[in-house]
Structure formats: C-alpha cells, structure tokens
Short mmCIF file of C-alpha atoms in Angstrom, two decimals:
data_model
loop_
_atom_site.label_atom_id
_atom_site.label_comp_id
_atom_site.label_asym_id
_atom_site.label_seq_id
_atom_site.Cartn_x
_atom_site.Cartn_y
_atom_site.Cartn_z
CA MET A 1 5.95 44.29 16.81
CA SER A 2 4.65 41.41 18.94
CA GLN A 3 6.22 40.35 22.17
CA THR A 4 7.60 37.18 20.58
CA GLU A 5 9.30 38.94 17.69
CA ASN A 6 12.65 40.65 17.71
CA ARG A 7 13.79 43.67 15.74
CA ASN A 8 14.06 41.43 12.69
CA GLY A 9 10.68 39.82 13.26
CA SER A 10 12.38 36.42 13.36
CA GLY A 11 11.16 35.37 16.78
CA ASP A 12 14.63 35.64 18.34
CA LEU A 13 14.57 38.23 21.07
CA PHE A 14 18.34 38.54 21.18
CA ALA A 15 19.20 38.57 17.46
CA GLU A 16 21.12 41.52 16.02
CA PRO A 17 19.50 43.90 13.47
CA GLY A 18 19.98 42.57 9.96
CA ASP A 19 20.76 39.09 11.19
CA GLU A 20 19.22 36.67 8.68
CA ARG A 21 20.22 33.48 10.43
CA VAL A 22 17.35 31.21 11.31
CA ASP A 23 18.95 29.65 14.38
CA ALA A 24 19.94 31.75 17.37
CA ALA A 25 23.66 32.36 17.74
CA TYR A 26 24.91 34.22 20.76
CA LEU A 27 28.18 35.47 22.09
CA SER A 28 29.57 33.63 25.10
CA ASN A 29 31.96 36.24 26.42
CA GLY A 30 29.38 38.54 27.97
CA ALA A 31 29.91 41.34 25.43
CA ASP A 32 26.28 41.19 24.32
CA TRP A 33 24.80 42.10 27.71
CA ASP A 34 23.88 45.66 26.71
CA GLN A 35 22.10 44.47 23.58
CA ILE A 36 20.14 41.90 25.59
CA VAL A 37 18.93 44.47 28.08
CA GLN A 38 18.06 46.98 25.36
CA ALA A 39 16.11 44.39 23.38
CA GLN A 40 14.19 43.44 26.49
CA ARG A 41 13.30 47.08 27.17
CA GLU A 42 12.09 47.62 23.62
CA SER A 43 9.83 44.58 23.78
CA ASN A 44 7.71 46.25 26.50
CA ASP A 45 7.29 42.91 28.22
CA GLU A 46 6.73 42.72 31.96
CA THR A 47 9.81 40.54 32.30
CA ILE A 48 13.29 40.99 33.67
CA VAL A 49 16.64 39.72 32.46
CA VAL A 50 18.79 38.41 35.30
CA ASN A 51 22.50 37.74 35.08
CA VAL A 52 23.29 34.75 37.35
CA GLY A 53 27.02 34.31 37.81
CA PRO A 54 29.68 33.84 36.74
CA GLN A 55 30.63 34.14 40.42
CA HIS A 56 27.62 32.57 42.05
CA PRO A 57 27.50 29.46 44.24
CA SER A 58 24.46 28.00 42.48
CA THR A 59 26.30 27.69 39.15
CA HIS A 60 28.81 25.20 40.61
CA GLY A 61 31.75 27.10 39.20
CA VAL A 62 32.41 30.09 37.01
CA MET A 63 29.39 29.73 34.69
CA ARG A 64 27.13 32.58 33.65
CA LEU A 65 23.41 32.16 33.13
CA VAL A 66 21.37 34.84 31.35
CA MET A 67 17.79 34.28 32.44
CA GLU A 68 14.63 36.02 31.31
CA LEU A 69 12.07 35.83 34.10
CA ASP A 70 8.37 36.55 34.33
CA GLY A 71 8.09 36.77 38.08
CA GLU A 72 9.52 33.45 39.29
CA THR A 73 8.94 31.68 35.96
CA VAL A 74 11.93 31.08 33.70
CA LEU A 75 11.06 32.09 30.14
CA SER A 76 14.51 31.54 28.68
CA VAL A 77 17.99 30.75 29.91
CA ARG A 78 21.33 30.96 28.15
CA PRO A 79 24.40 29.27 29.62
CA SER A 80 27.64 31.16 29.03
CA ILE A 81 30.89 29.26 29.47
CA GLY A 82 34.60 29.78 28.97
CA PHE A 83 35.47 31.66 32.14
CA LEU A 84 37.75 28.83 33.32
CA HIS A 85 39.42 28.16 29.99
CA THR A 86 43.15 27.60 30.57
CA GLY A 87 44.27 26.16 27.24
CA ILE A 88 45.03 22.73 28.64
CA GLU A 89 44.57 20.94 25.32
CA LYS A 90 46.98 23.31 23.57
CA ASN A 91 49.52 23.03 26.36
CA MET A 92 49.52 19.26 25.97
CA GLU A 93 50.84 19.69 22.43
CA TYR A 94 54.05 21.11 23.91
CA ARG A 95 54.68 18.38 26.48
CA SER A 96 55.75 14.77 26.21
CA TRP A 97 53.19 11.98 26.18
CA THR A 98 53.87 11.17 29.83
CA GLN A 99 53.76 14.78 30.96
CA GLY A 100 50.31 15.08 29.38
CA SER A 101 48.85 13.09 32.27
CA ALA A 102 49.63 15.96 34.65
CA PHE A 103 47.69 18.34 32.38
CA ALA A 104 44.77 15.97 31.83
CA THR A 105 44.10 15.53 35.54
CA ARG A 106 43.54 19.27 35.94
CA CYS A 107 40.55 19.44 33.59
CA ASN A 108 37.78 17.94 35.70
CA TYR A 109 39.65 18.45 38.94
CA VAL A 110 36.95 16.77 41.04
CA ALA A 111 37.36 13.49 39.12
CA GLY A 112 40.91 13.90 37.86
CA ILE A 113 41.77 10.19 37.98
CA PHE A 114 39.32 9.55 35.13
CA ASN A 115 40.99 12.20 32.97
CA GLU A 116 44.31 10.46 33.52
CA GLY A 117 42.78 7.08 32.78
CA ALA A 118 41.17 8.09 29.49
CA TYR A 119 44.32 9.91 28.38
CA SER A 120 46.66 7.03 29.24
CA LEU A 121 44.40 4.44 27.60
CA ALA A 122 44.37 6.52 24.41
CA VAL A 123 48.18 6.77 24.39
CA GLU A 124 48.47 3.03 24.98
CA ARG A 125 46.11 2.32 22.10
CA LEU A 126 48.30 4.42 19.80
CA LEU A 127 51.35 2.50 21.05
CA GLY A 128 49.57 -0.83 20.61
CA ILE A 129 50.35 -1.97 24.16
CA THR A 130 46.83 -2.21 25.56
CA ASP A 131 46.99 -6.00 25.87
CA ASP A 132 50.49 -5.87 27.40
CA MET A 133 49.39 -3.99 30.51
CA PRO A 134 50.21 -5.86 33.73
CA ARG A 135 47.12 -6.99 35.58
CA ARG A 136 48.23 -5.23 38.76
CA ALA A 137 48.41 -1.94 36.88
CA SER A 138 44.80 -2.38 35.75
CA GLN A 139 43.76 -3.33 39.28
CA LEU A 140 45.37 -0.21 40.73
CA ARG A 141 43.67 1.90 38.06
CA VAL A 142 40.26 0.47 38.91
CA LEU A 143 41.00 0.98 42.61
CA MET A 144 41.75 4.67 42.24
CA MET A 145 38.99 5.35 39.71
CA GLU A 146 36.27 3.84 41.89
CA ALA A 147 37.56 5.65 44.97
CA ASN A 148 37.56 8.86 42.94
CA ARG A 149 34.02 8.11 41.73
CA ILE A 150 32.81 8.02 45.32
CA ALA A 151 34.62 11.28 46.12
CA SER A 152 33.12 12.96 43.04
CA HIS A 153 29.58 11.81 43.81
CA LEU A 154 29.95 12.97 47.40
CA THR A 155 30.92 16.39 46.11
CA GLY A 156 27.93 16.57 43.77
CA VAL A 157 25.42 15.25 46.28
CA GLY A 158 26.70 17.56 49.01
CA ALA A 159 26.63 20.63 46.78
CA GLY A 160 23.11 19.77 45.64
CA GLY A 161 21.96 19.48 49.23
CA LEU A 162 23.49 22.84 49.99
CA GLU A 163 21.36 24.40 47.24
CA LEU A 164 18.30 23.39 49.24
CA GLY A 165 19.71 24.67 52.50
CA ALA A 166 20.42 21.13 53.71
CA THR A 167 23.76 21.89 55.32
CA SER A 168 23.75 18.56 57.15
CA VAL A 169 23.95 16.75 53.80
CA GLN A 170 26.96 18.83 52.80
CA GLU A 171 28.70 18.19 56.12
CA VAL A 172 28.20 14.43 55.96
CA CYS A 173 29.33 14.26 52.32
CA LEU A 174 32.46 16.31 52.98
CA ARG A 175 33.26 14.16 56.00
CA GLU A 176 33.18 10.97 53.94
CA ARG A 177 34.98 12.63 51.04
CA GLU A 178 37.85 13.45 53.39
CA ARG A 179 38.24 9.76 54.14
CA VAL A 180 38.52 8.97 50.44
CA LEU A 181 40.99 11.81 49.83
CA ASP A 182 43.12 10.69 52.77
CA PHE A 183 43.35 7.24 51.18
CA THR A 184 44.13 8.80 47.80
CA GLU A 185 46.92 10.85 49.34
CA ALA A 186 48.38 7.77 51.03
CA VAL A 187 48.57 5.95 47.69
CA THR A 188 49.47 8.71 45.22
CA GLY A 189 51.02 11.39 47.43
CA LEU A 190 48.38 13.99 46.54
CA ARG A 191 44.74 14.59 47.36
CA MET A 192 43.90 15.98 43.92
CA ASN A 193 45.65 16.50 40.56
CA ASN A 194 47.41 13.20 41.12
CA ALA A 195 48.94 12.30 37.73
CA TYR A 196 48.91 8.77 39.13
CA ILE A 197 47.76 6.91 36.01
CA ARG A 198 50.38 7.26 33.29
CA PRO A 199 50.95 5.68 29.87
CA GLY A 200 52.36 2.25 30.60
CA GLY A 201 50.97 1.78 34.09
CA VAL A 202 50.74 3.79 37.28
CA GLN A 203 53.14 5.98 39.23
CA ASN A 204 53.80 3.64 42.13
CA ASP A 205 52.51 0.56 43.91
CA LEU A 206 50.44 0.52 47.05
CA PRO A 207 52.27 1.48 50.25
CA ASP A 208 53.06 -1.29 52.70
CA ASP A 209 49.91 -0.59 54.67
CA GLY A 210 47.80 0.11 51.59
CA LEU A 211 45.43 -2.84 51.98
CA ASP A 212 44.90 -2.05 55.65
CA LEU A 213 44.04 1.54 54.75
CA LEU A 214 41.62 0.28 52.10
CA ASP A 215 39.95 -2.06 54.58
CA GLU A 216 39.40 0.81 57.00
CA LEU A 217 38.04 3.03 54.22
CA LEU A 218 35.57 0.37 53.12
CA ARG A 219 34.45 -0.20 56.70
CA GLN A 220 33.74 3.49 57.19
CA LEU A 221 31.97 3.91 53.84
CA LYS A 222 29.66 0.93 54.36
CA LYS A 223 28.79 2.29 57.77
CA ASN A 224 28.26 5.95 56.87
CA LEU A 225 27.01 6.14 53.27
CA PRO A 226 23.46 5.05 54.23
CA GLU A 227 23.30 8.14 56.43
CA ILE A 228 23.23 10.32 53.31
CA GLY A 229 20.17 8.48 52.04
CA GLN A 230 18.44 9.02 55.37
CA PHE A 231 19.04 12.76 55.11
CA THR A 232 17.71 12.95 51.56
CA LEU A 233 15.59 10.10 50.22
CA GLN A 234 13.61 9.82 53.44
CA ASN A 235 13.07 13.56 53.73
CA PRO A 236 9.66 14.59 52.27
CA ILE A 237 10.72 18.23 51.85
CA PHE A 238 13.82 17.17 49.97
CA LYS A 239 11.87 14.80 47.72
CA ASN A 240 9.24 17.42 46.90
CA ARG A 241 11.95 19.84 45.78
CA MET A 242 13.61 17.22 43.55
CA GLN A 243 10.78 15.20 42.04
CA ASN A 244 9.29 16.33 38.70
CA VAL A 245 12.00 18.98 38.41
CA ALA A 246 14.46 19.40 35.50
CA HIS A 247 12.68 16.84 33.32
CA MET A 248 14.69 15.42 30.42
CA ASP A 249 13.52 12.38 28.46
CA LEU A 250 15.48 9.86 26.42
CA SER A 251 15.04 11.60 23.06
CA GLN A 252 16.37 14.85 24.49
CA CYS A 253 19.32 13.03 26.03
CA MET A 254 20.12 11.45 22.68
CA MET A 255 19.84 14.79 20.91
CA LEU A 256 22.38 16.40 23.27
CA ASN A 257 24.62 13.31 23.65
CA ALA A 258 23.94 13.21 27.38
CA SER A 259 25.42 10.34 29.34
CA GLY A 260 26.02 9.15 32.88
CA PRO A 261 23.31 9.64 35.52
CA VAL A 262 21.48 12.11 33.25
CA LEU A 263 20.98 9.42 30.61
CA ARG A 264 20.45 6.53 33.01
CA ALA A 265 17.71 8.50 34.79
CA THR A 266 15.58 7.83 31.68
CA GLY A 267 15.87 4.09 32.26
CA TYR A 268 18.52 3.52 29.58
CA PRO A 269 21.26 1.29 31.11
CA TRP A 270 24.28 2.73 29.30
CA ASP A 271 27.49 2.32 31.28
CA LEU A 272 30.82 2.04 29.47
CA ARG A 273 32.16 -0.24 32.18
CA LYS A 274 29.60 -2.79 30.96
CA THR A 275 29.08 -1.91 27.29
CA GLN A 276 32.74 -1.21 26.40
CA PRO A 277 34.82 -2.65 29.26
CA TYR A 278 38.34 -1.37 29.93
CA CYS A 279 40.93 -2.00 32.65
CA GLY A 280 39.39 -5.40 33.32
CA TYR A 281 35.96 -4.14 34.39
CA GLU A 282 34.42 -7.20 32.76
CA ASN A 283 35.88 -9.23 35.63
CA TYR A 284 33.99 -7.37 38.36
CA GLU A 285 30.41 -7.88 39.46
CA PHE A 286 28.31 -4.74 39.79
CA GLU A 287 24.99 -3.38 38.63
CA VAL A 288 24.23 -0.49 36.29
CA CYS A 289 22.09 1.91 38.31
CA THR A 290 19.08 3.35 36.48
CA ALA A 291 15.87 5.24 37.21
CA THR A 292 12.74 6.02 35.22
CA SER A 293 11.66 9.37 36.65
CA MET A 294 13.73 11.42 34.15
CA ASP A 295 14.10 14.21 36.71
CA ALA A 296 16.55 15.59 39.26
CA TYR A 297 15.40 13.09 41.87
CA GLY A 298 16.23 10.15 39.61
CA ARG A 299 19.74 11.46 38.99
CA TRP A 300 20.18 11.90 42.72
CA VAL A 301 19.11 8.31 43.46
CA ILE A 302 21.47 6.99 40.80
CA ARG A 303 24.47 8.74 42.33
CA LEU A 304 23.67 7.38 45.77
CA ASN A 305 23.30 3.85 44.40
CA GLU A 306 26.46 4.13 42.33
CA MET A 307 28.48 4.85 45.45
CA ASP A 308 27.26 1.55 46.88
CA GLN A 309 28.25 -0.24 43.68
CA SER A 310 31.70 1.39 43.78
CA VAL A 311 32.18 0.04 47.31
CA ARG A 312 31.21 -3.36 45.96
CA ILE A 313 33.86 -3.09 43.22
CA LEU A 314 36.49 -1.90 45.69
CA GLU A 315 35.92 -5.00 47.82
CA GLN A 316 36.62 -7.19 44.79
CA VAL A 317 39.69 -5.16 43.80
CA ARG A 318 41.02 -5.52 47.34
CA ASP A 319 41.06 -9.31 47.02
CA GLU A 320 42.73 -9.17 43.60
CA LEU A 321 45.43 -6.78 44.83
CA ALA A 322 46.19 -9.12 47.71
CA ALA A 323 46.63 -11.97 45.21
CA SER A 324 48.87 -9.97 42.84
CA LYS A 325 51.16 -8.51 45.50
CA GLY A 326 54.71 -8.15 44.21
CA GLU A 327 53.74 -8.22 40.53
CA PRO A 328 54.81 -5.35 38.22
CA TYR A 329 52.62 -2.26 38.11
CA ARG A 330 54.18 -0.83 34.94
CA ILE A 331 54.92 -2.14 31.50
CA GLU A 332 58.21 -4.01 31.18
CA ASP A 333 59.43 -2.16 28.07
CA ALA A 334 62.16 0.17 29.35
CA GLU A 335 61.81 2.37 26.26
CA LEU A 336 58.28 3.34 27.32
CA ARG A 337 58.40 3.01 31.09
CA TRP A 338 58.67 6.29 32.93
CA PRO A 339 61.15 5.99 35.84
CA SER A 340 59.03 6.28 38.95
CA GLU A 341 60.83 4.49 41.77
CA LEU A 342 60.13 7.36 44.11
CA THR A 343 59.76 7.82 47.81
CA VAL A 344 56.48 9.72 47.63
CA ALA A 345 56.28 12.58 50.10
CA SER A 346 53.22 14.60 51.07
CA ASP A 347 53.79 16.86 48.06
CA GLY A 348 54.07 13.92 45.66
CA GLN A 349 57.81 14.41 45.15
CA GLY A 350 61.04 12.92 46.44
CA ASN A 351 63.69 10.43 45.35
CA SER A 352 65.11 7.55 47.35
CA ASN A 353 68.88 7.28 47.62
CA GLU A 354 68.76 3.85 46.02
CA HIS A 355 66.94 5.24 42.99
CA VAL A 356 69.43 8.09 42.55
CA LYS A 357 72.28 5.60 42.72
CA HIS A 358 70.55 3.34 40.21
CA ILE A 359 70.06 6.00 37.54
CA MET A 360 73.25 8.01 38.05
CA GLY A 361 75.90 5.91 39.77
CA GLU A 362 75.89 2.48 38.14
CA SER A 363 76.32 2.96 34.40
CA MET A 364 76.65 5.72 31.84
CA GLU A 365 74.08 3.97 29.65
CA GLY A 366 71.52 4.06 32.44
CA LEU A 367 72.11 7.77 32.99
CA ILE A 368 71.75 8.49 29.26
CA HIS A 369 68.51 6.48 29.06
CA HIS A 370 67.08 8.26 32.08
CA PHE A 371 67.96 11.65 30.64
CA LYS A 372 66.42 10.90 27.24
CA ILE A 373 63.14 9.40 28.41
CA VAL A 374 62.56 12.19 30.94
CA SER A 375 63.60 15.16 28.81
CA GLN A 376 62.55 13.92 25.36
CA GLY A 377 60.08 11.12 25.95
CA PHE A 378 59.17 8.23 23.68
CA HIS A 379 57.92 8.27 20.10
CA VAL A 380 54.32 7.29 19.38
CA PRO A 381 53.42 5.91 15.92
CA ALA A 382 51.43 8.24 13.69
CA GLY A 383 47.69 7.81 13.99
CA GLN A 384 44.73 8.79 16.09
CA ALA A 385 42.69 7.19 18.84
CA TYR A 386 39.63 7.99 20.92
CA VAL A 387 39.12 6.13 24.18
CA PRO A 388 36.21 6.89 26.53
CA VAL A 389 35.76 5.88 30.16
CA GLU A 390 32.72 6.00 32.42
CA ALA A 391 33.38 9.02 34.62
CA PRO A 392 31.05 10.00 37.49
CA ALA A 393 29.22 12.50 35.25
CA GLY A 394 29.17 10.35 32.12
CA GLU A 395 31.30 9.52 29.10
CA LEU A 396 34.71 11.16 29.36
CA GLY A 397 37.10 10.49 26.49
CA PHE A 398 40.35 11.66 24.99
CA HIS A 399 40.92 11.98 21.26
CA LEU A 400 44.66 12.02 20.55
CA VAL A 401 46.40 12.54 17.22
CA SER A 402 50.06 11.61 16.77
CA ASP A 403 52.39 12.58 13.93
CA GLY A 404 55.00 10.09 15.04
CA GLY A 405 56.77 12.44 17.43
CA THR A 406 57.30 12.63 21.16
CA ARG A 407 54.38 15.02 21.72
CA PRO A 408 50.70 14.95 20.75
CA TYR A 409 49.90 16.68 17.47
CA ARG A 410 46.39 17.30 18.81
CA ALA A 411 44.65 16.46 22.07
CA HIS A 412 40.93 16.87 22.69
CA LEU A 413 38.91 16.07 25.80
CA ARG A 414 35.29 15.03 25.54
CA ASP A 415 33.93 16.10 28.91
CA PRO A 416 30.33 15.09 29.72
CA GLY A 417 29.68 18.38 31.50
CA PHE A 418 30.07 20.27 28.22
CA ASN A 419 27.06 18.44 26.77
CA HIS A 420 25.07 18.56 29.98
CA VAL A 421 25.38 22.33 30.38
CA GLN A 422 23.69 22.68 26.98
CA SER A 423 20.64 20.92 28.41
CA VAL A 424 20.01 23.66 31.00
CA PRO A 425 17.49 25.51 28.75
CA ILE A 426 15.56 22.30 28.06
CA MET A 427 15.27 21.47 31.74
CA SER A 428 14.65 24.99 33.03
CA GLU A 429 12.46 26.95 30.61
CA GLY A 430 8.86 27.05 31.75
CA GLY A 431 9.75 26.12 35.31
CA MET A 432 10.50 28.10 38.44
CA LEU A 433 13.77 29.86 39.18
CA SER A 434 14.40 27.72 42.25
CA ASP A 435 13.84 24.57 40.17
CA ALA A 436 16.38 25.74 37.60
CA ILE A 437 19.03 25.89 40.31
CA MET A 438 18.22 22.32 41.33
CA GLY A 439 18.39 21.27 37.70
CA ILE A 440 21.94 22.54 37.44
CA ALA A 441 22.83 20.74 40.67
CA SER A 442 21.43 17.48 39.27
CA LEU A 443 23.80 17.75 36.30
CA ASP A 444 26.83 18.13 38.62
CA PRO A 445 28.94 20.06 36.08
CA VAL A 446 32.59 20.82 36.79
CA MET A 447 33.57 23.91 34.85
CA GLY A 448 37.22 22.93 34.68
CA GLY A 449 36.23 20.08 32.39
CA VAL A 450 33.63 22.12 30.50
CA ASP A 451 35.99 25.00 29.71
CA ARG A 452 39.30 23.10 29.67
#
C-alpha cells in the first residue's frame, strides 16, 4: 500500500475500513484520535500527527487542530470544533423575543453588539416595523456597533501580534480597547454581553455626559491608533512573517462563503454597510477597505484601516446625536416597547423610584401591561426572516422563524468564523507550522460564535 493510500486504498489516510464514501468525513468530538494515530503508524511515513488544542493559546479559543507534519511542513490539518457549544440557539426558542437579545450577545462575545443588532433587525423585519424605527435609535445602534468594531479589531490585532512574540502590540491594543470598553460601560452599563440593542430600539439613551465621553474617546483613538501601525506595518520582521502566508484567493473565498477582511483581502470590495445598508449606514461617508495580497498581511492591513474608518463614522454619528438630542430612542408602540426606563448601575441593573411608581403606583392597567409584556412578551406574525450585518469578521446574520407566538420557533446564527475556520486547511497545508498559526490569527475566529 502506497503512502498516499489508506486501508481502503481510497487516498484518505483517516477513513475507516469498509468506508466507501468518496469524500472524507471525520468525527469532530475527538473520539477518532486512536484511529488517526494507528493509521499513521501503519503508513510507515516519516511524519507525525500533532494534536494542537483544544486548550492552546494559538487556536484563539477552544479549537482543536489535528495536524500531520513532515518536520516543520504541514501536510494536512483538520479543525475540530464544538468544544464551546452551549445550545444558545435552542435556548432562544424558550425565551421571549426581547429576551433573545441577551442570548444573542453571548455568541461572539468579542463583538456582541453585532449579534444583538442582527437579531433585533430580524425581529423587526418580522414585525414589519423596520421603517418605523426612530432615527435616534438607529444612530445609537451605529454608535455602539462601530465602537464595538474597534474593540474587536484591537482584540484580533493584539492577539495576532502576541503569536509573533510582539508583546508591545498586545499591550497597546489592550490599552486602547480598555478605553472603548469604558465608554461602552458608561452607555450600556456593561463592558461585554450588553443586550443593549433590542427589538424596537435600544435599552437606554446616552448618559448626560455621553457626548463628552465620546469626544474624549475619539481624541484618544485618533492619537494612539497610528502607534499600532508603527509597531507592525513598519516592522520588517513583522512584515516578513505575515506576507505571502495563509494565501487564499477569490475563488476559494467564494467556495467557502468567506466574508469580511478575508474576502476583502482579495480585492473584492464587499461590505454590507455599502451593498445592503441598514441602520442608516447609507447616510455616512466611509471607505470600504480592501487589499490585493490575498494573505495574512492584507487582512491585517484591512483591520487597521477599518479602525480608522470606524473613527470617521463615529465623528459623524456624534454630530447627528447632538442634533437629535431629546428624541425617542425606542419605538412608540407600547405593545412592542420593552419598559427600560432604568437607572443603569455598574452591573447593568437598577430601577429608579420614578419608574417603579409609574408602572406600579399610578394605574392598574399600567401594572397589568407591564406584567404581560415582561413575562409573556409580544406576538410576532408567522413567517421567517434573515438579516445580515457587517460584523468585524464578516457577514453575521440571524435567521428567525416565527409561528405567530411570543417565542422564536427557530433561531439560527450565521457566524463568519464558522466559515473561516473551514479555510484553515486551504491556507495551511504545504506551509510551515509557524505560518499555520499566523493564518489562524489572520482569520480572527471567536469560538463562541463558531460553536454557539
């Protein structure tokens, strides 16, 4: 038996005896490890099978990689996922439409605002209230999404730098990310898992000093973000480690439904904020960042440039929020509007005395309405909707199915990381082990969104 044939002679080293399938199909729960090792031993190849992860810093989460190596050369790699599966989609079927936002934000926890946005937009499409959204609600959504985009890119860029031993890059990125999270906490009450964007609007308006906090954040970002480029793009060692690594062309991106910086690194200017605008993005001036290198370096450059474009959008949103001060930030329909007149504390909870009096001490009808909408929720007409948004990693969308009740019949998240993880073999096989690690870093996967 040749080195390229398995026990069936089919060319699949890891196929089971008697398996007549043409395409390779593998288990993802790790139960096939013994068979993999045994097959490798029987092949008499001078190769080794290495199990990277699932608890390994280079996998950016609990992801397992089964690699076959010939020295430092990667012959094959198999991503194994599911270690962070928490059944979020199923849990959403047992919660009201508004409560689903708190579950959605915990999928991709690094960019949770985008999960909330896609979910809420899908619910609003089912309700038919997309055009009724107050403009201030859309402005606040854009504000928090672009701030979250910067925080997410800082996380990905910093983690990628750490893979190369560039601890200074990680320190600078975390420093700036803290500024963004401090602003997020001031507005929403939480640093992460905010549940700020909800069907019908947002949780609360800006605090009294919200615009001042935004001005200070923008001042710091415009001053300090160029420092990251100096640490990376002007570093010849860094560039040599990133250029011509993890190559992936346009046809391969199309085959795997890749999106975001991975797709735009091929020169294809696909950005849902431009091609399929939502939340009023058509009213903002910004550029779609692209590259033509089709490698890890191109994806890195795109993320750095996108942070600059997000700052540009935030400056425009700041002016619009100043002009719309005092306008409603939720839909006017009381049958759909979640009661959220809250005094937000550091833990995101708390009720003002005036709000308690309003819902419990003024009328029996008001108390009944509050009880019903909180405990039961509102009915959504039967149907289905899929709404995508442009998340930091690519197209993130929610597909919701309603049977006319107060809970989703089915909820499904389309996370870009799920598609991008499948591209690891394409980018890694034939290259060096160290380059494979950089390829994973250039994808910036978040396993909470991949596994859900």
